[in-house]
Amino acid sequence: ARCRVERPELLPAGATRAACWLYAPARENTDGGPQ
């Protein structure tokens, strides 16, 4: 998940994947987020 590296501040939020596909739904939708 490249998102973890780009947005490390989302880790303590406990919503890494959620915030990941929210910020980049078209790029990192393969991280386990909704299609």
mmCIF file of C-alpha atoms in Angstrom:
data_model
loop_
_atom_site.group_PDB
_atom_site.id
_atom_site.type_symbol
_atom_site.label_atom_id
_atom_site.label_comp_id
_atom_site.label_asym_id
_atom_site.label_seq_id
_atom_site.Cartn_x
_atom_site.Cartn_y
_atom_site.Cartn_z
ATOM 1 C CA ALA A 1 0.000 0.000 0.000
ATOM 2 C CA ARG A 2 1.833 3.039 -1.265
ATOM 3 C CA CYS A 3 -0.694 5.199 0.547
ATOM 4 C CA ARG A 4 0.903 4.407 3.913
ATOM 5 C CA VAL A 5 4.130 6.017 2.786
ATOM 6 C CA GLU A 6 2.479 9.043 1.222
ATOM 7 C CA ARG A 7 0.149 9.780 4.139
ATOM 8 C CA PRO A 8 1.752 8.416 7.349
ATOM 9 C CA GLU A 9 -0.299 10.825 9.462
ATOM 10 C CA LEU A 10 -3.316 8.627 8.788
ATOM 11 C CA LEU A 11 -1.770 5.646 10.575
ATOM 12 C CA PRO A 12 -2.605 6.742 14.162
ATOM 13 C CA ALA A 13 -6.111 7.582 12.985
ATOM 14 C CA GLY A 14 -6.816 3.879 12.567
ATOM 15 C CA ALA A 15 -8.332 4.505 9.140
ATOM 16 C CA THR A 16 -5.295 4.066 6.920
ATOM 17 C CA ARG A 17 -7.029 2.217 4.118
ATOM 18 C CA ALA A 18 -10.217 4.231 4.454
ATOM 19 C CA ALA A 19 -8.417 7.558 4.245
ATOM 20 C CA CYS A 20 -6.237 6.132 1.493
ATOM 21 C CA TRP A 21 -9.030 5.442 -0.977
ATOM 22 C CA LEU A 22 -10.720 8.645 0.095
ATOM 23 C CA TYR A 23 -7.692 10.680 -0.901
ATOM 24 C CA ALA A 24 -6.883 8.617 -3.978
ATOM 25 C CA PRO A 25 -9.840 6.375 -4.925
ATOM 26 C CA ALA A 26 -8.665 6.064 -8.514
ATOM 27 C CA ARG A 27 -5.020 5.322 -7.720
ATOM 28 C CA GLU A 28 -4.942 3.135 -4.625
ATOM 29 C CA ASN A 29 -8.312 1.397 -4.899
ATOM 30 C CA THR A 30 -6.362 -1.868 -4.907
ATOM 31 C CA ASP A 31 -5.401 -1.359 -1.274
ATOM 32 C CA GLY A 32 -8.639 -3.025 -0.160
ATOM 33 C CA GLY A 33 -10.925 0.000 -0.398
ATOM 34 C CA PRO A 34 -14.268 0.114 -2.214
ATOM 35 C CA GLN A 35 -14.121 -0.045 -5.981
#
